[in-house]
Amino acid sequence: MNPHLNLLQPYPFQRLRDLFQGLTPNPDFRHVNLSIGEPKHETPSIISEALANNLGGLASYPTTVGIPALREAINQWLQRRYSIPALDIDKAILPVNGSREALFAFAQAVVDTSGSQQPVVISPNPFYQIYEGAAFLAGAMPYFINTTPENDFVMDLAQVPPEILRRTQLVYVCSPGNPSGKVMDIQAWKTLFELSDQYGFVIASDECYSEIYFDEANPPVGALQAAHQLGRDFSRVVMFSSLSKRSNVPGMRSGFVTGDAALIEKFALYRTYHGCAMNPAVQAASIVAWNDEAHVIHNRTLYSEKFHAVTPVLQQIWPQTQLPDAAFYLWINTQQDDTLVARQLYQDLHITVLPGSFLAREAHGFNPGKNFIRMALVASPVETIEAAHRIRDYLK
Ligand SMILES: Cc1ncc(COP(=O)(O)O)c(C=O)c1O
């Protein structure tokens, strides 16, 4: 077997199950699960209807690049959302089956192990675990940059030794961030682009939370938008986007990658062999989803309601709780051992949260997730707000 497989770590949710072994949750309370980042708002009927109405597509094999109408719908959405010029839909846009598989596969296509030194893939820490596994299986060494309150949860690449940057072939960035919700500003993008120019690494920009934000007048800036605003082309920049969170269809598996056409072309070739073309019915439903913003605005309203209700309640017990820039997580410094807090909330209140240390690795002498918990405000407003009060009343 591929020896790199032995480097893969258990997923955080497996570790959570192990952590709760032997605990009996308080039977007086209904379970509220705030641990998994899985959208729970209703799937818009226009999307499920489009899926059902296009089942005839199952009679033919889809192509890796998808139908032009889907790539054009994505192209139009990109122009509306990011004010960037139209892209070449035949070269620069590729549908993928959710951003997860694409974030993983992209490293396999990008990383070149033919040199004398092991390549490096940079990842934020805490991070989405796919980045680490993708680096390992591509034969690279992950290098973690801790994102903490001290650096305002933004990766500080200036602290990376030049010998590491010289070996770096790929940098994963996540904005809005999971778990912090932090949105990178133009200055942070500028620094990243300049380092990419200097060292030649590719930027994989994970933007799957881009549509969950709280200020309608101020949507998170994206990688291509930042490049365009800075007067650059998209060399060595690829963004990953998804319908899962935007449109409440995590089970549909639909997203896209776009950016540097030369990289997308090679990635498309890789994917032809990988055999991951998108189901035709999903393509049809995705067109409907990308073309509609009303359901996305409604979705944001629900998140906004929950965040504005829950944040002040939890601030009463955990003063460092803050409304994030975007995404659907509260990333809370509890100032206590995060695994103990998670066990206590599960046992005494029947509420599941994710210990922050499970989302990070020990790097540069510490685990930057330690003492933090991640709460995904994905359940209904009533359930989520009730859970916050339950926690506040108990811990106060
Ligand atoms: C940071 C981040 N990136 C990517 C994904 C993958 O999302 P999807 O494959 O549904 O697009 C997730 C899912 O939770 C995530 O948290």
mmCIF file of C-alpha atoms and ligand atoms in Angstrom:
data_model
loop_
_atom_site.group_PDB
_atom_site.id
_atom_site.type_symbol
_atom_site.label_atom_id
_atom_site.label_comp_id
_atom_site.label_asym_id
_atom_site.label_seq_id
_atom_site.Cartn_x
_atom_site.Cartn_y
_atom_site.Cartn_z
ATOM 1 C CA MET A 1 0.000 0.000 0.000
ATOM 2 C CA ASN A 2 0.978 3.628 -0.441
ATOM 3 C CA PRO A 3 3.021 4.382 2.724
ATOM 4 C CA HIS A 4 1.735 7.964 2.784
ATOM 5 C CA LEU A 5 -1.640 6.557 3.870
ATOM 6 C CA ASN A 6 -0.090 5.853 7.262
ATOM 7 C CA LEU A 7 0.398 9.597 7.760
ATOM 8 C CA LEU A 8 -3.334 10.343 7.646
ATOM 9 C CA GLN A 9 -4.860 11.221 11.001
ATOM 10 C CA PRO A 10 -8.324 10.314 12.267
ATOM 11 C CA TYR A 11 -10.948 12.867 11.326
ATOM 12 C CA PRO A 12 -11.982 15.252 14.177
ATOM 13 C CA PHE A 13 -15.413 13.631 14.430
ATOM 14 C CA GLN A 14 -13.866 10.216 15.074
ATOM 15 C CA ARG A 15 -11.821 11.804 17.853
ATOM 16 C CA LEU A 16 -14.993 13.375 19.216
ATOM 17 C CA ARG A 17 -16.714 9.983 19.377
ATOM 18 C CA ASP A 18 -13.705 8.634 21.268
ATOM 19 C CA LEU A 19 -13.775 11.622 23.640
ATOM 20 C CA PHE A 20 -17.415 10.974 24.525
ATOM 21 C CA GLN A 21 -16.926 7.240 25.122
ATOM 22 C CA GLY A 22 -18.529 6.213 28.394
ATOM 23 C CA LEU A 23 -20.426 9.495 28.907
ATOM 24 C CA THR A 24 -24.204 9.510 29.305
ATOM 25 C CA PRO A 25 -25.769 12.741 28.106
ATOM 26 C CA ASN A 26 -28.294 14.379 30.389
ATOM 27 C CA PRO A 27 -31.688 12.822 29.423
ATOM 28 C CA ASP A 28 -33.561 15.969 30.506
ATOM 29 C CA PHE A 29 -32.416 17.775 27.369
ATOM 30 C CA ARG A 30 -32.958 17.247 23.664
ATOM 31 C CA HIS A 31 -29.679 16.823 21.775
ATOM 32 C CA VAL A 32 -28.329 19.884 19.946
ATOM 33 C CA ASN A 33 -25.408 19.185 17.654
ATOM 34 C CA LEU A 34 -23.207 22.240 17.118
ATOM 35 C CA SER A 35 -20.134 20.255 16.136
ATOM 36 C CA ILE A 36 -20.512 19.505 12.444
ATOM 37 C CA GLY A 37 -20.268 22.181 9.777
ATOM 38 C CA GLU A 38 -23.185 20.758 7.858
ATOM 39 C CA PRO A 39 -25.843 23.251 6.733
ATOM 40 C CA LYS A 40 -29.256 22.329 8.084
ATOM 41 C CA HIS A 41 -31.468 25.023 6.582
ATOM 42 C CA GLU A 42 -33.965 23.743 4.062
ATOM 43 C CA THR A 43 -32.813 23.070 0.502
ATOM 44 C CA PRO A 44 -34.602 25.598 -1.757
ATOM 45 C CA SER A 45 -37.388 23.936 -3.746
ATOM 46 C CA ILE A 46 -36.180 25.481 -7.026
ATOM 47 C CA ILE A 47 -33.029 23.372 -6.673
ATOM 48 C CA SER A 48 -34.643 20.077 -5.667
ATOM 49 C CA GLU A 49 -37.244 20.511 -8.429
ATOM 50 C CA ALA A 50 -34.540 21.135 -11.022
ATOM 51 C CA LEU A 51 -32.766 18.007 -9.848
ATOM 52 C CA ALA A 52 -35.936 15.913 -10.131
ATOM 53 C CA ASN A 53 -36.836 17.382 -13.525
ATOM 54 C CA ASN A 54 -33.496 16.501 -15.043
ATOM 55 C CA LEU A 55 -33.169 12.851 -14.169
ATOM 56 C CA GLY A 56 -33.271 12.070 -17.878
ATOM 57 C CA GLY A 57 -29.637 13.180 -17.923
ATOM 58 C CA LEU A 58 -28.697 9.983 -16.102
ATOM 59 C CA ALA A 59 -28.912 8.174 -19.433
ATOM 60 C CA SER A 60 -25.594 9.615 -20.641
ATOM 61 C CA TYR A 61 -22.040 9.915 -19.397
ATOM 62 C CA PRO A 62 -21.159 13.452 -18.301
ATOM 63 C CA THR A 63 -17.883 15.014 -19.428
ATOM 64 C CA THR A 64 -15.198 16.113 -16.976
ATOM 65 C CA VAL A 65 -15.573 19.757 -17.941
ATOM 66 C CA GLY A 66 -19.385 19.729 -17.623
ATOM 67 C CA ILE A 67 -21.884 21.349 -19.955
ATOM 68 C CA PRO A 68 -21.134 24.863 -21.264
ATOM 69 C CA ALA A 69 -24.387 26.189 -19.747
ATOM 70 C CA LEU A 70 -23.137 25.366 -16.259
ATOM 71 C CA ARG A 71 -19.754 26.970 -16.846
ATOM 72 C CA GLU A 72 -21.514 30.026 -18.265
ATOM 73 C CA ALA A 73 -23.850 30.269 -15.233
ATOM 74 C CA ILE A 74 -20.775 30.152 -12.981
ATOM 75 C CA ASN A 75 -19.054 32.751 -15.159
ATOM 76 C CA GLN A 76 -22.040 35.103 -14.831
ATOM 77 C CA TRP A 77 -22.186 34.560 -11.080
ATOM 78 C CA LEU A 78 -18.476 35.341 -10.717
ATOM 79 C CA GLN A 79 -18.935 38.613 -12.615
ATOM 80 C CA ARG A 80 -21.947 39.637 -10.509
ATOM 81 C CA ARG A 81 -20.411 38.618 -7.200
ATOM 82 C CA TYR A 82 -16.809 39.764 -7.617
ATOM 83 C CA SER A 83 -16.967 42.441 -10.339
ATOM 84 C CA ILE A 84 -14.320 40.634 -12.354
ATOM 85 C CA PRO A 85 -14.246 40.458 -16.162
ATOM 86 C CA ALA A 86 -15.795 37.489 -17.972
ATOM 87 C CA LEU A 87 -13.590 34.390 -17.978
ATOM 88 C CA ASP A 88 -13.020 31.943 -20.814
ATOM 89 C CA ILE A 89 -15.487 29.203 -19.883
ATOM 90 C CA ASP A 90 -13.603 26.651 -21.972
ATOM 91 C CA LYS A 91 -10.310 27.208 -20.213
ATOM 92 C CA ALA A 92 -10.745 28.755 -16.815
ATOM 93 C CA ILE A 93 -13.831 27.205 -15.153
ATOM 94 C CA LEU A 94 -14.204 23.603 -14.095
ATOM 95 C CA PRO A 95 -17.164 22.130 -12.191
ATOM 96 C CA VAL A 96 -16.236 19.853 -9.287
ATOM 97 C CA ASN A 97 -18.197 17.558 -7.002
ATOM 98 C CA GLY A 98 -17.967 19.868 -3.994
ATOM 99 C CA SER A 99 -14.844 21.755 -3.005
ATOM 100 C CA ARG A 100 -13.550 18.965 -0.751
ATOM 101 C CA GLU A 101 -12.619 16.503 -3.456
ATOM 102 C CA ALA A 102 -11.185 19.320 -5.580
ATOM 103 C CA LEU A 103 -9.048 20.730 -2.748
ATOM 104 C CA PHE A 104 -7.638 17.250 -2.277
ATOM 105 C CA ALA A 105 -7.173 16.422 -5.953
ATOM 106 C CA PHE A 106 -5.583 19.772 -6.746
ATOM 107 C CA ALA A 107 -2.527 19.028 -4.606
ATOM 108 C CA GLN A 108 -2.088 15.717 -6.428
ATOM 109 C CA ALA A 109 -1.997 17.617 -9.726
ATOM 110 C CA VAL A 110 0.211 20.503 -8.549
ATOM 111 C CA VAL A 111 2.899 18.973 -6.335
ATOM 112 C CA ASP A 112 6.122 18.018 -8.110
ATOM 113 C CA THR A 113 8.251 15.531 -6.164
ATOM 114 C CA SER A 114 10.963 15.199 -8.797
ATOM 115 C CA GLY A 115 13.343 17.675 -7.098
ATOM 116 C CA SER A 116 16.065 16.836 -4.574
ATOM 117 C CA GLN A 117 14.141 18.246 -1.594
ATOM 118 C CA GLN A 118 10.718 17.241 -0.337
ATOM 119 C CA PRO A 119 8.149 19.845 -1.464
ATOM 120 C CA VAL A 120 6.236 21.855 1.126
ATOM 121 C CA VAL A 121 2.512 22.625 1.242
ATOM 122 C CA ILE A 122 1.586 25.474 3.597
ATOM 123 C CA SER A 123 -1.655 25.303 5.563
ATOM 124 C CA PRO A 124 -3.270 27.482 8.195
ATOM 125 C CA ASN A 125 -3.499 25.911 11.641
ATOM 126 C CA PRO A 126 -6.284 25.219 12.726
ATOM 127 C CA PHE A 127 -7.418 24.054 9.324
ATOM 128 C CA TYR A 128 -9.711 21.927 7.212
ATOM 129 C CA GLN A 129 -8.163 18.496 7.515
ATOM 130 C CA ILE A 130 -8.253 17.779 3.790
ATOM 131 C CA TYR A 131 -5.300 20.158 3.233
ATOM 132 C CA GLU A 132 -3.025 18.033 5.386
ATOM 133 C CA GLY A 133 -4.072 14.712 3.850
ATOM 134 C CA ALA A 134 -3.759 16.148 0.345
ATOM 135 C CA ALA A 135 -0.201 17.276 1.108
ATOM 136 C CA PHE A 136 0.815 13.915 2.560
ATOM 137 C CA LEU A 137 -0.630 11.866 -0.286
ATOM 138 C CA ALA A 138 1.031 14.130 -2.843
ATOM 139 C CA GLY A 139 4.364 13.342 -1.183
ATOM 140 C CA ALA A 140 4.760 16.830 0.306
ATOM 141 C CA MET A 141 5.442 18.016 3.843
ATOM 142 C CA PRO A 142 2.677 20.152 5.371
ATOM 143 C CA TYR A 143 3.978 23.297 7.059
ATOM 144 C CA PHE A 144 1.525 24.859 9.485
ATOM 145 C CA ILE A 145 1.159 28.551 10.206
ATOM 146 C CA ASN A 146 -0.669 29.130 13.468
ATOM 147 C CA THR A 147 -3.583 31.524 13.217
ATOM 148 C CA THR A 148 -4.306 33.006 16.627
ATOM 149 C CA PRO A 149 -5.918 36.109 18.175
ATOM 150 C CA GLU A 150 -2.400 37.645 18.190
ATOM 151 C CA ASN A 151 -2.216 37.628 14.383
ATOM 152 C CA ASP A 152 -5.953 38.290 14.060
ATOM 153 C CA PHE A 153 -6.416 34.749 12.683
ATOM 154 C CA VAL A 154 -4.610 35.574 9.417
ATOM 155 C CA MET A 155 -1.624 33.500 8.272
ATOM 156 C CA ASP A 156 1.552 35.504 8.710
ATOM 157 C CA LEU A 157 3.777 34.213 5.936
ATOM 158 C CA ALA A 158 6.510 36.657 6.930
ATOM 159 C CA GLN A 159 7.318 34.336 9.848
ATOM 160 C CA VAL A 160 8.018 31.375 7.528
ATOM 161 C CA PRO A 161 11.762 30.752 7.082
ATOM 162 C CA PRO A 162 12.970 31.460 3.505
ATOM 163 C CA GLU A 163 14.306 27.889 3.174
ATOM 164 C CA ILE A 164 10.733 26.638 3.703
ATOM 165 C CA LEU A 165 9.278 29.187 1.274
ATOM 166 C CA ARG A 166 11.808 28.113 -1.359
ATOM 167 C CA ARG A 167 10.483 24.521 -1.088
ATOM 168 C CA THR A 168 6.835 25.613 -1.000
ATOM 169 C CA GLN A 169 4.803 24.629 -4.046
ATOM 170 C CA LEU A 170 1.270 25.138 -2.769
ATOM 171 C CA VAL A 171 -0.359 27.364 -0.131
ATOM 172 C CA TYR A 172 -3.902 26.667 1.064
ATOM 173 C CA VAL A 173 -5.768 29.713 2.258
ATOM 174 C CA CYS A 174 -9.266 29.652 3.688
ATOM 175 C CA SER A 175 -11.182 32.939 3.645
ATOM 176 C CA PRO A 176 -13.719 33.164 5.224
ATOM 177 C CA GLY A 177 -11.823 30.882 7.542
ATOM 178 C CA ASN A 178 -12.910 27.661 9.123
ATOM 179 C CA PRO A 179 -13.028 27.828 12.146
ATOM 180 C CA SER A 180 -12.381 31.536 12.824
ATOM 181 C CA GLY A 181 -14.635 33.073 10.137
ATOM 182 C CA LYS A 182 -11.827 35.557 9.455
ATOM 183 C CA VAL A 183 -11.926 37.262 6.046
ATOM 184 C CA MET A 184 -8.608 38.242 4.485
ATOM 185 C CA ASP A 185 -8.463 41.879 3.404
ATOM 186 C CA ILE A 186 -6.836 43.260 0.261
ATOM 187 C CA GLN A 187 -3.570 43.964 2.048
ATOM 188 C CA ALA A 188 -3.294 40.337 3.187
ATOM 189 C CA TRP A 189 -3.954 39.183 -0.392
ATOM 190 C CA LYS A 190 -1.327 41.591 -1.699
ATOM 191 C CA THR A 191 1.310 40.174 0.659
ATOM 192 C CA LEU A 192 0.382 36.633 -0.354
ATOM 193 C CA PHE A 193 0.488 37.400 -4.091
ATOM 194 C CA GLU A 194 3.884 39.080 -3.752
ATOM 195 C CA LEU A 195 5.325 36.065 -1.966
ATOM 196 C CA SER A 196 3.871 33.826 -4.662
ATOM 197 C CA ASP A 197 5.640 36.004 -7.265
ATOM 198 C CA GLN A 198 8.874 35.728 -5.324
ATOM 199 C CA TYR A 199 8.806 31.994 -4.573
ATOM 200 C CA GLY A 200 6.592 30.653 -7.353
ATOM 201 C CA PHE A 201 4.083 28.757 -5.212
ATOM 202 C CA VAL A 202 0.476 28.161 -6.262
ATOM 203 C CA ILE A 203 -2.351 29.559 -4.117
ATOM 204 C CA ALA A 204 -5.369 27.311 -3.506
ATOM 205 C CA SER A 205 -8.027 29.648 -2.162
ATOM 206 C CA ASP A 206 -10.791 27.794 -0.338
ATOM 207 C CA GLU A 207 -13.837 30.076 -0.444
ATOM 208 C CA CYS A 208 -16.625 27.650 0.354
ATOM 209 C CA TYR A 209 -18.010 29.978 3.071
ATOM 210 C CA SER A 210 -17.931 33.111 0.896
ATOM 211 C CA GLU A 211 -21.719 33.564 0.834
ATOM 212 C CA ILE A 212 -22.382 33.351 4.569
ATOM 213 C CA TYR A 213 -21.754 36.854 5.930
ATOM 214 C CA PHE A 214 -23.572 39.400 8.051
ATOM 215 C CA ASP A 215 -23.250 42.722 6.290
ATOM 216 C CA GLU A 216 -25.121 42.721 2.974
ATOM 217 C CA ALA A 217 -23.140 45.773 1.862
ATOM 218 C CA ASN A 218 -19.788 44.144 2.566
ATOM 219 C CA PRO A 219 -19.384 40.634 1.128
ATOM 220 C CA PRO A 220 -16.027 38.907 1.678
ATOM 221 C CA VAL A 221 -13.434 39.701 -0.967
ATOM 222 C CA GLY A 222 -12.358 36.673 -3.012
ATOM 223 C CA ALA A 223 -8.942 35.709 -4.387
ATOM 224 C CA LEU A 224 -9.732 36.575 -8.002
ATOM 225 C CA GLN A 225 -11.445 39.779 -6.985
ATOM 226 C CA ALA A 226 -8.411 40.775 -4.922
ATOM 227 C CA ALA A 227 -6.057 39.983 -7.802
ATOM 228 C CA HIS A 228 -8.218 42.005 -10.190
ATOM 229 C CA GLN A 229 -8.439 44.968 -7.805
ATOM 230 C CA LEU A 230 -4.668 44.898 -7.433
ATOM 231 C CA GLY A 231 -4.274 45.037 -11.211
ATOM 232 C CA ARG A 232 -2.901 41.492 -11.482
ATOM 233 C CA ASP A 233 -3.812 38.551 -13.664
ATOM 234 C CA PHE A 234 -4.691 35.191 -12.068
ATOM 235 C CA SER A 235 -1.276 33.550 -12.419
ATOM 236 C CA ARG A 236 -0.796 30.801 -9.835
ATOM 237 C CA VAL A 237 -4.173 31.576 -8.197
ATOM 238 C CA VAL A 238 -7.038 29.098 -8.141
ATOM 239 C CA MET A 239 -10.242 29.583 -6.162
ATOM 240 C CA PHE A 240 -12.542 26.825 -4.933
ATOM 241 C CA SER A 241 -16.210 27.586 -4.468
ATOM 242 C CA SER A 242 -19.212 25.504 -3.527
ATOM 243 C CA LEU A 243 -22.986 25.414 -3.393
ATOM 244 C CA SER A 244 -23.025 23.334 -0.199
ATOM 245 C CA LYS A 245 -23.211 26.214 2.257
ATOM 246 C CA ARG A 246 -24.469 28.915 -0.077
ATOM 247 C CA SER A 247 -27.524 26.967 -1.171
ATOM 248 C CA ASN A 248 -27.944 24.350 1.592
ATOM 249 C CA VAL A 249 -27.135 21.405 -0.649
ATOM 250 C CA PRO A 250 -24.195 19.643 1.034
ATOM 251 C CA GLY A 251 -25.469 16.319 -0.289
ATOM 252 C CA MET A 252 -25.674 17.468 -3.890
ATOM 253 C CA ARG A 253 -21.883 17.773 -4.181
ATOM 254 C CA SER A 254 -21.487 20.755 -6.454
ATOM 255 C CA GLY A 255 -18.823 23.427 -6.709
ATOM 256 C CA PHE A 256 -16.270 24.765 -9.127
ATOM 257 C CA VAL A 257 -12.648 25.817 -9.469
ATOM 258 C CA THR A 258 -11.473 28.788 -11.468
ATOM 259 C CA GLY A 259 -8.491 31.070 -11.895
ATOM 260 C CA ASP A 260 -5.168 30.457 -13.649
ATOM 261 C CA ALA A 261 -6.175 28.883 -16.985
ATOM 262 C CA ALA A 262 -2.865 27.037 -17.394
ATOM 263 C CA LEU A 263 -3.343 25.299 -14.032
ATOM 264 C CA ILE A 264 -7.012 24.575 -14.692
ATOM 265 C CA GLU A 265 -6.118 22.962 -18.017
ATOM 266 C CA LYS A 266 -3.692 20.519 -16.357
ATOM 267 C CA PHE A 267 -6.105 19.947 -13.503
ATOM 268 C CA ALA A 268 -8.851 19.090 -16.021
ATOM 269 C CA LEU A 269 -6.525 16.532 -17.599
ATOM 270 C CA TYR A 270 -5.831 15.022 -14.182
ATOM 271 C CA ARG A 271 -9.561 14.864 -13.467
ATOM 272 C CA THR A 272 -10.289 13.054 -16.718
ATOM 273 C CA TYR A 273 -8.259 10.150 -15.360
ATOM 274 C CA HIS A 274 -9.623 10.552 -11.861
ATOM 275 C CA GLY A 275 -13.137 10.026 -13.244
ATOM 276 C CA CYS A 276 -14.996 12.674 -11.306
ATOM 277 C CA ALA A 277 -17.401 14.221 -13.796
ATOM 278 C CA MET A 278 -20.515 15.826 -12.322
ATOM 279 C CA ASN A 279 -23.863 14.012 -12.547
ATOM 280 C CA PRO A 280 -25.961 15.664 -15.333
ATOM 281 C CA ALA A 281 -28.984 16.219 -13.071
ATOM 282 C CA VAL A 282 -26.712 17.912 -10.533
ATOM 283 C CA GLN A 283 -25.313 20.106 -13.295
ATOM 284 C CA ALA A 284 -28.834 21.222 -14.226
ATOM 285 C CA ALA A 285 -29.765 21.935 -10.602
ATOM 286 C CA SER A 286 -26.491 23.802 -10.096
ATOM 287 C CA ILE A 287 -27.312 26.171 -12.956
ATOM 288 C CA VAL A 288 -30.582 27.048 -11.224
ATOM 289 C CA ALA A 289 -28.759 27.549 -7.912
ATOM 290 C CA TRP A 290 -25.990 29.814 -9.277
ATOM 291 C CA ASN A 291 -28.598 31.891 -11.139
ATOM 292 C CA ASP A 292 -30.650 32.655 -8.040
ATOM 293 C CA GLU A 293 -29.651 34.971 -5.187
ATOM 294 C CA ALA A 294 -33.009 35.260 -3.377
ATOM 295 C CA HIS A 295 -32.547 31.967 -1.550
ATOM 296 C CA VAL A 296 -28.979 32.919 -0.602
ATOM 297 C CA ILE A 297 -30.105 36.214 0.896
ATOM 298 C CA HIS A 298 -32.779 34.376 2.868
ATOM 299 C CA ASN A 299 -30.161 31.895 4.056
ATOM 300 C CA ARG A 300 -27.938 34.722 5.297
ATOM 301 C CA THR A 301 -30.902 36.256 7.143
ATOM 302 C CA LEU A 302 -31.336 33.038 9.121
ATOM 303 C CA TYR A 303 -27.642 32.898 10.041
ATOM 304 C CA SER A 304 -27.591 36.569 10.936
ATOM 305 C CA GLU A 305 -30.580 36.130 13.259
ATOM 306 C CA LYS A 306 -28.832 33.260 15.060
ATOM 307 C CA PHE A 307 -25.450 34.954 15.348
ATOM 308 C CA HIS A 308 -26.881 38.217 16.627
ATOM 309 C CA ALA A 309 -28.970 36.365 19.222
ATOM 310 C CA VAL A 310 -26.355 33.838 20.358
ATOM 311 C CA THR A 311 -23.171 35.953 20.487
ATOM 312 C CA PRO A 312 -24.230 38.325 23.326
ATOM 313 C CA VAL A 313 -25.599 35.409 25.360
ATOM 314 C CA LEU A 314 -22.338 33.453 25.177
ATOM 315 C CA GLN A 315 -20.308 36.615 25.816
ATOM 316 C CA GLN A 316 -21.761 36.569 29.324
ATOM 317 C CA ILE A 317 -19.828 33.411 30.137
ATOM 318 C CA TRP A 318 -17.023 33.554 27.571
ATOM 319 C CA PRO A 319 -16.208 37.282 27.203
ATOM 320 C CA GLN A 320 -13.934 36.690 24.208
ATOM 321 C CA THR A 321 -16.841 35.460 22.061
ATOM 322 C CA GLN A 322 -17.099 37.632 18.957
ATOM 323 C CA LEU A 323 -19.313 37.856 15.919
ATOM 324 C CA PRO A 324 -17.109 36.430 13.138
ATOM 325 C CA ASP A 325 -16.518 38.271 9.859
ATOM 326 C CA ALA A 326 -18.315 35.478 7.996
ATOM 327 C CA ALA A 327 -19.005 31.700 7.813
ATOM 328 C CA PHE A 328 -21.244 29.911 10.314
ATOM 329 C CA TYR A 329 -18.965 29.170 13.264
ATOM 330 C CA LEU A 330 -18.323 30.711 16.626
ATOM 331 C CA TRP A 331 -14.676 30.127 17.505
ATOM 332 C CA ILE A 332 -14.610 30.688 21.235
ATOM 333 C CA ASN A 333 -11.675 30.937 23.600
ATOM 334 C CA THR A 334 -13.108 29.341 26.739
ATOM 335 C CA GLN A 335 -9.856 29.823 28.711
ATOM 336 C CA GLN A 336 -10.270 26.213 29.836
ATOM 337 C CA ASP A 337 -9.251 22.836 28.472
ATOM 338 C CA ASP A 338 -11.381 22.497 25.339
ATOM 339 C CA THR A 339 -11.810 18.722 25.621
ATOM 340 C CA LEU A 340 -13.075 19.100 29.187
ATOM 341 C CA VAL A 341 -15.545 21.819 28.138
ATOM 342 C CA ALA A 342 -16.796 19.621 25.280
ATOM 343 C CA ARG A 343 -17.262 16.647 27.595
ATOM 344 C CA GLN A 344 -19.044 18.767 30.186
ATOM 345 C CA LEU A 345 -21.448 20.301 27.660
ATOM 346 C CA TYR A 346 -22.225 16.882 26.234
ATOM 347 C CA GLN A 347 -22.718 15.129 29.560
ATOM 348 C CA ASP A 348 -24.560 17.826 31.468
ATOM 349 C CA LEU A 349 -26.435 19.653 28.698
ATOM 350 C CA HIS A 350 -26.598 17.182 25.794
ATOM 351 C CA ILE A 351 -24.918 19.719 23.505
ATOM 352 C CA THR A 352 -22.128 18.680 21.143
ATOM 353 C CA VAL A 353 -19.358 21.145 20.294
ATOM 354 C CA LEU A 354 -15.988 20.464 18.709
ATOM 355 C CA PRO A 355 -12.832 20.921 20.804
ATOM 356 C CA GLY A 356 -10.556 23.360 18.975
ATOM 357 C CA SER A 357 -7.463 21.261 19.527
ATOM 358 C CA PHE A 358 -9.012 18.563 17.282
ATOM 359 C CA LEU A 359 -8.941 21.032 14.382
ATOM 360 C CA ALA A 360 -5.271 21.919 14.752
ATOM 361 C CA ARG A 361 -1.851 20.353 15.108
ATOM 362 C CA GLU A 362 0.844 21.182 17.597
ATOM 363 C CA ALA A 363 3.161 23.493 15.667
ATOM 364 C CA HIS A 364 5.856 25.951 16.760
ATOM 365 C CA GLY A 365 5.496 24.719 20.329
ATOM 366 C CA PHE A 366 1.750 24.741 20.863
ATOM 367 C CA ASN A 367 -1.662 23.710 19.575
ATOM 368 C CA PRO A 368 -3.424 26.952 18.524
ATOM 369 C CA GLY A 369 -6.844 25.316 18.930
ATOM 370 C CA LYS A 370 -6.261 24.515 22.582
ATOM 371 C CA ASN A 371 -8.854 26.046 24.906
ATOM 372 C CA PHE A 372 -11.046 26.977 21.913
ATOM 373 C CA ILE A 373 -14.311 25.332 20.990
ATOM 374 C CA ARG A 374 -16.007 25.524 17.611
ATOM 375 C CA MET A 375 -19.768 25.899 17.496
ATOM 376 C CA ALA A 376 -21.492 25.549 14.143
ATOM 377 C CA LEU A 377 -24.732 27.552 14.238
ATOM 378 C CA VAL A 378 -26.333 25.345 11.631
ATOM 379 C CA ALA A 379 -29.496 24.100 13.329
ATOM 380 C CA SER A 380 -32.780 26.042 13.293
ATOM 381 C CA PRO A 381 -32.794 29.481 14.962
ATOM 382 C CA VAL A 382 -35.070 28.226 17.770
ATOM 383 C CA GLU A 383 -32.859 25.244 18.569
ATOM 384 C CA THR A 384 -29.581 27.163 18.306
ATOM 385 C CA ILE A 385 -30.715 30.067 20.468
ATOM 386 C CA GLU A 386 -32.165 27.695 23.066
ATOM 387 C CA ALA A 387 -28.813 25.852 23.195
ATOM 388 C CA ALA A 388 -26.961 29.124 23.843
ATOM 389 C CA HIS A 389 -29.272 29.951 26.742
ATOM 390 C CA ARG A 390 -28.897 26.423 28.094
ATOM 391 C CA ILE A 391 -25.112 26.835 28.145
ATOM 392 C CA ARG A 392 -25.237 30.346 29.612
ATOM 393 C CA ASP A 393 -27.668 29.400 32.388
ATOM 394 C CA TYR A 394 -25.621 26.373 33.326
ATOM 395 C CA LEU A 395 -22.146 27.924 33.308
ATOM 396 C CA LYS A 396 -23.042 31.283 34.788
HETATM 397 C C1 LIG B 1 -12.997 24.956 4.990
HETATM 398 C C2 LIG B 1 -13.795 23.991 4.184
HETATM 399 N N1 LIG B 1 -13.457 23.805 2.901
HETATM 400 C C3 LIG B 1 -14.145 22.951 2.125
HETATM 401 C C4 LIG B 1 -15.205 22.232 2.621
HETATM 402 C C5 LIG B 1 -15.896 21.259 1.708
HETATM 403 O O1 LIG B 1 -17.158 21.629 1.358
HETATM 404 P P1 LIG B 1 -17.888 21.012 0.081
HETATM 405 O O2 LIG B 1 -17.083 19.818 -0.360
HETATM 406 O O3 LIG B 1 -19.233 20.640 0.538
HETATM 407 O O4 LIG B 1 -17.862 22.075 -0.960
HETATM 408 C C6 LIG B 1 -15.604 22.396 3.948
HETATM 409 C C7 LIG B 1 -16.740 21.622 4.489
HETATM 410 O O5 LIG B 1 -17.133 21.670 5.588
HETATM 411 C C8 LIG B 1 -14.869 23.298 4.756
HETATM 412 O O6 LIG B 1 -15.186 23.509 6.027
#
